[in-house]
């Protein structure tokens, strides 16, 4: 076996290995089946269950074939011959501590999962670019086209930069600051460069029942916050802790939830997803059309 030296500049090392995956796994366009980070283990908080496993690839296959829950990551302990499965990966964990150092454990992250959908925004990180990316494109006409390349890549892209390494060059990556904690100095500093990194995404669906609307919300990062009706923040509110899927019930005839009837069979309500003390996502729900209209981000004093 060849031992690779740690590379810090100008790139960090990515090593690819050909392997066989189960024929019955979910269809996937990603160029890689899973990613391995040696020396990291899942914390107990995010471990769903632990099973016997003889090899790292067997552990990865367990995760990819899991039927009881969506398995996004796993940890293979070579000393104990054990595989720990988790619904949470590094991006979903956000600021929560998902991983801890462990010499005999390899952290595995599955790549064949649905991409983040709806209400995703990118934030600007000024003056830095990644040392290593997954793909680079020439002759890209605009920043918006580069963003589109990221959003429509065959892997889940979480960051991109444009014109930072050359004119009309667009670089995209599945990495973000959340996935690079194990890398020493993953970024290079350039005065006029900008890396655009995906922020937490929200996907909202609306189920209309006989006596109520049910707003179902999924996030791309473990969520701590609250969801409430904009004009009734104290009487129609739900506190959320350590969740990626949550919901709020809005009865049609409950004045505490301020559901407005705008015509026969036509109801609406305005809800707020409070991401933090200062940042909220405001949207209007319509029963008749069964859709939501994002109103944009509101910054509360």
Coordinates of C-alpha atoms in Angstrom, one line a residue:
X1 CA 0.0 0.0 0.0
X2 CA 1.3 3.5 -0.9
X3 CA 1.1 6.0 2.0
X4 CA 0.1 9.4 0.7
X5 CA 1.8 12.4 2.2
X6 CA -0.4 15.2 3.6
X7 CA -0.5 18.0 1.0
X8 CA -1.4 21.5 2.2
X9 CA -0.2 23.8 -0.7
X10 CA -1.2 24.5 -3.3
X11 CA -3.8 21.7 -3.1
X12 CA -5.1 19.2 -0.5
X13 CA -5.0 15.5 -1.5
X14 CA -8.0 13.7 -3.0
X15 CA -7.5 10.0 -3.6
X16 CA -10.0 8.0 -5.7
X17 CA -10.4 4.2 -5.6
X18 CA -12.5 2.1 -7.9
X19 CA -15.0 -0.2 -6.1
X20 CA -18.1 -2.3 -6.7
X21 CA -21.4 -1.0 -5.3
X22 CA -24.7 -2.9 -4.8
X23 CA -26.8 -3.3 -7.9
X24 CA -30.0 -2.4 -6.0
X25 CA -28.8 0.9 -4.6
X26 CA -30.6 4.1 -5.5
X27 CA -29.9 5.5 -9.0
X28 CA -27.1 8.1 -8.8
X29 CA -25.3 10.4 -11.2
X30 CA -22.6 11.3 -8.8
X31 CA -19.0 10.4 -10.0
X32 CA -18.3 8.9 -6.5
X33 CA -20.4 6.7 -4.3
X34 CA -19.1 7.9 -1.0
X35 CA -16.3 9.9 0.6
X36 CA -13.9 8.7 3.3
X37 CA -12.2 10.8 5.9
X38 CA -9.8 8.7 8.1
X39 CA -9.5 9.3 11.8
X40 CA -13.0 10.7 12.5
X41 CA -15.9 9.0 14.3
X42 CA -19.6 9.9 14.7
X43 CA -20.5 11.4 18.1
X44 CA -23.1 9.4 20.1
X45 CA -25.7 12.3 19.6
X46 CA -26.0 11.6 15.9
X47 CA -25.5 7.8 15.9
X48 CA -28.7 5.9 14.8
X49 CA -27.4 2.4 15.3
X50 CA -24.3 0.2 15.2
X51 CA -23.9 -3.1 13.4
X52 CA -21.1 -5.7 12.9
X53 CA -19.0 -5.1 9.7
X54 CA -15.8 -6.7 8.5
X55 CA -14.7 -4.0 6.1
X56 CA -15.1 -0.3 5.3
X57 CA -16.8 -1.0 2.0
X58 CA -19.3 -3.3 3.7
X59 CA -20.1 -0.5 6.1
X60 CA -20.6 1.9 3.3
X61 CA -22.9 -0.5 1.5
X62 CA -25.0 -0.9 4.7
X63 CA -25.5 2.8 4.7
X64 CA -26.4 3.0 1.0
X65 CA -28.9 0.1 1.3
X66 CA -30.5 1.2 4.5
X67 CA -34.3 1.0 4.3
X68 CA -35.5 2.1 7.7
X69 CA -34.2 5.6 7.5
X70 CA -32.2 7.9 5.1
X71 CA -28.6 7.0 5.9
X72 CA -26.3 9.9 5.0
X73 CA -23.1 8.9 6.8
X74 CA -21.4 6.0 8.6
X75 CA -18.3 5.3 10.7
X76 CA -16.3 2.1 10.3
X77 CA -14.3 1.1 13.4
X78 CA -11.6 -1.3 12.2
X79 CA -10.5 -2.4 15.7
X80 CA -14.1 -3.3 16.8
X81 CA -15.3 -4.4 13.3
X82 CA -18.3 -2.2 13.8
X83 CA -20.3 0.1 11.5
X84 CA -22.2 3.1 13.0
X85 CA -25.0 4.6 10.8
X86 CA -26.4 8.1 10.9
X87 CA -29.1 10.2 9.3
X88 CA -26.8 13.3 9.6
X89 CA -23.8 14.3 7.5
X90 CA -21.4 17.1 7.9
X91 CA -23.5 19.6 6.0
X92 CA -26.7 18.7 7.9
X93 CA -24.9 19.0 11.2
X94 CA -24.0 22.6 10.6
X95 CA -22.6 24.1 13.8
X96 CA -23.5 20.9 15.8
X97 CA -20.6 18.6 16.6
X98 CA -21.1 15.6 14.4
X99 CA -17.5 14.1 14.5
X100 CA -14.7 13.5 17.0
X101 CA -11.2 12.3 16.5
X102 CA -10.6 8.6 16.6
X103 CA -7.5 6.9 15.3
X104 CA -9.1 3.5 14.4
X105 CA -12.3 4.9 12.7
X106 CA -13.0 6.0 9.1
X107 CA -15.9 8.4 8.6
X108 CA -17.9 7.7 5.4
X109 CA -20.3 10.1 3.7
X110 CA -22.7 8.9 1.0
X111 CA -23.0 11.1 -2.1
X112 CA -26.1 9.5 -3.7
X113 CA -28.8 11.6 -2.0
X114 CA -31.4 14.1 -3.2
X115 CA -29.9 17.6 -3.8
X116 CA -31.1 20.5 -1.6
X117 CA -34.3 21.9 -3.1
X118 CA -36.1 25.3 -3.0
X119 CA -35.2 28.4 -1.1
X120 CA -31.4 27.9 -1.2
X121 CA -29.2 31.0 -1.1
X122 CA -25.4 31.4 -1.4
X123 CA -23.4 33.7 0.8
X124 CA -20.2 35.5 -0.2
X125 CA -16.9 34.6 1.4
X126 CA -14.6 37.4 0.4
X127 CA -10.8 37.0 -0.3
X128 CA -10.6 33.2 -0.3
X129 CA -10.9 30.3 -2.8
X130 CA -10.6 26.6 -2.3
X131 CA -7.2 25.0 -3.1
X132 CA -8.9 22.0 -4.7
X133 CA -12.3 21.8 -6.5
X134 CA -14.2 19.0 -8.3
X135 CA -14.6 20.7 -11.7
X136 CA -13.5 23.8 -13.5
X137 CA -15.1 25.3 -16.6
X138 CA -13.7 27.8 -19.1
X139 CA -15.5 30.4 -21.1
X140 CA -18.3 30.8 -18.6
X141 CA -20.1 34.1 -19.5
X142 CA -21.3 35.3 -16.1
X143 CA -21.5 34.8 -12.4
X144 CA -25.1 33.6 -12.8
X145 CA -24.0 31.0 -15.3
X146 CA -21.4 29.7 -12.9
X147 CA -24.0 29.5 -10.2
X148 CA -26.2 27.5 -12.6
X149 CA -23.2 25.1 -13.3
X150 CA -23.0 24.5 -9.5
X151 CA -26.7 23.9 -9.0
X152 CA -27.0 21.6 -12.0
X153 CA -23.8 19.6 -11.5
X154 CA -24.0 15.8 -11.4
X155 CA -22.9 15.9 -7.7
X156 CA -24.3 18.1 -4.9
X157 CA -22.4 21.3 -5.3
X158 CA -22.1 23.5 -2.2
X159 CA -19.6 26.2 -3.3
X160 CA -18.3 27.9 -6.4
X161 CA -16.0 30.8 -7.5
X162 CA -15.9 32.8 -10.7
X163 CA -13.1 34.9 -12.3
X164 CA -10.9 34.2 -9.2
X165 CA -8.3 32.0 -11.0
X166 CA -8.6 33.5 -14.5
X167 CA -11.0 35.3 -16.8
X168 CA -14.3 33.5 -17.3
X169 CA -13.2 30.5 -15.3
X170 CA -15.9 28.9 -13.0
X171 CA -14.8 26.3 -10.4
X172 CA -17.4 24.2 -8.4
X173 CA -17.0 21.9 -5.4
X174 CA -19.0 19.6 -3.1
X175 CA -17.0 21.0 -0.2
X176 CA -18.0 23.9 2.1
X177 CA -16.6 25.2 5.3
X178 CA -18.7 22.5 7.1
X179 CA -16.8 19.7 5.4
X180 CA -13.3 21.0 5.6
X181 CA -12.6 21.1 9.4
X182 CA -10.2 18.2 9.0
X183 CA -8.1 20.0 6.4
X184 CA -5.4 22.4 7.5
X185 CA -5.7 25.6 5.5
X186 CA -8.1 24.4 2.7
X187 CA -8.4 28.0 1.3
X188 CA -5.9 30.2 -0.5
X189 CA -6.1 34.0 0.2
X190 CA -6.6 36.2 -2.8
X191 CA -7.5 39.9 -2.4
X192 CA -10.1 40.1 -5.2
X193 CA -11.5 36.5 -5.0
X194 CA -14.9 35.4 -3.7
X195 CA -16.2 32.0 -2.8
X196 CA -19.9 31.6 -2.9
X197 CA -21.1 29.0 -0.3
X198 CA -24.6 27.5 0.0
X199 CA -26.5 28.5 3.1
X200 CA -29.1 26.3 4.8
X201 CA -32.0 25.5 2.5
X202 CA -35.7 25.1 3.3
X203 CA -38.2 23.0 1.4
X204 CA -41.9 23.6 2.3
X205 CA -44.9 21.6 1.3
X206 CA -48.5 22.3 2.1
X207 CA -51.1 19.6 2.9
X208 CA -54.7 20.8 2.9
X209 CA -57.1 18.9 5.1
X210 CA -60.8 19.2 5.9
X211 CA -60.3 21.5 9.0
X212 CA -56.7 22.7 8.7
X213 CA -53.6 23.4 6.7
X214 CA -50.4 21.5 7.5
X215 CA -47.1 23.1 6.6
X216 CA -44.3 20.6 6.4
X217 CA -40.8 22.0 6.4
X218 CA -37.5 20.2 5.6
X219 CA -34.1 21.8 6.0
X220 CA -30.6 21.1 4.8
X221 CA -29.0 21.7 8.3
X222 CA -30.1 20.6 11.7
X223 CA -32.5 23.3 12.8
X224 CA -32.8 25.0 16.2
X225 CA -35.4 27.8 16.1
X226 CA -39.1 28.3 15.7
X227 CA -41.9 28.5 13.1
X228 CA -44.9 30.7 13.8
X229 CA -47.7 32.7 12.2
X230 CA -46.4 36.2 11.5
X231 CA -49.2 38.2 13.3
X232 CA -49.7 35.6 16.1
X233 CA -46.1 34.8 17.2
X234 CA -47.1 33.9 20.7
X235 CA -50.4 32.0 20.2
X236 CA -49.5 30.0 17.0
X237 CA -45.9 28.9 17.4
X238 CA -43.8 25.8 17.4
X239 CA -40.3 25.5 18.9
X240 CA -38.0 23.2 17.1
X241 CA -34.8 21.6 18.4
X242 CA -32.3 19.3 16.6
X243 CA -34.6 18.6 13.7
X244 CA -34.4 18.5 9.9
X245 CA -38.1 17.8 9.3
X246 CA -40.8 19.6 11.2
X247 CA -44.4 21.0 10.7
X248 CA -47.0 23.4 12.0
X249 CA -50.8 23.0 12.0
X250 CA -53.0 25.9 11.0
X251 CA -56.7 25.3 11.7
X252 CA -59.0 27.2 9.4
X253 CA -61.3 28.6 12.1
X254 CA -58.8 29.2 14.8
X255 CA -58.3 32.9 15.5
X256 CA -55.1 32.2 17.4
X257 CA -53.5 31.1 14.0
X258 CA -54.9 34.0 12.0
X259 CA -56.0 31.9 9.0
X260 CA -57.8 34.2 6.7
X261 CA -60.7 33.1 4.5
X262 CA -60.5 35.0 1.2
X263 CA -63.5 33.3 -0.5
X264 CA -65.3 29.9 -0.7
X265 CA -62.7 27.2 0.1
X266 CA -59.9 29.8 -0.2
X267 CA -57.7 30.3 3.0
X268 CA -54.3 31.8 3.5
X269 CA -51.8 32.4 6.4
X270 CA -48.4 34.1 6.7
X271 CA -45.8 32.1 8.5
X272 CA -42.2 32.8 9.6
X273 CA -39.4 30.4 9.9
X274 CA -37.0 31.9 12.5
X275 CA -33.6 30.7 11.7
X276 CA -32.0 32.8 14.4
X277 CA -32.7 35.9 16.5
X278 CA -31.9 38.1 13.6
X279 CA -32.8 36.1 10.5
X280 CA -36.3 34.9 9.5
X281 CA -37.9 33.5 6.4
X282 CA -41.3 34.9 5.6
X283 CA -43.9 33.1 3.4
X284 CA -47.6 33.1 2.6
X285 CA -49.5 29.8 2.4
X286 CA -52.6 29.5 0.2
X287 CA -55.0 26.6 0.7
X288 CA -56.7 26.9 -2.7
X289 CA -53.6 26.7 -4.8
X290 CA -51.6 24.5 -2.5
X291 CA -48.4 26.5 -2.9
X292 CA -46.2 28.9 -1.0
X293 CA -44.8 32.2 -2.1
X294 CA -41.5 33.2 -0.6
X295 CA -41.4 36.8 0.6
X296 CA -37.7 36.9 1.0
X297 CA -35.4 37.1 4.1
X298 CA -36.5 39.5 6.8
X299 CA -33.9 40.8 9.2
X300 CA -35.6 41.5 12.6
X301 CA -34.3 44.2 15.0

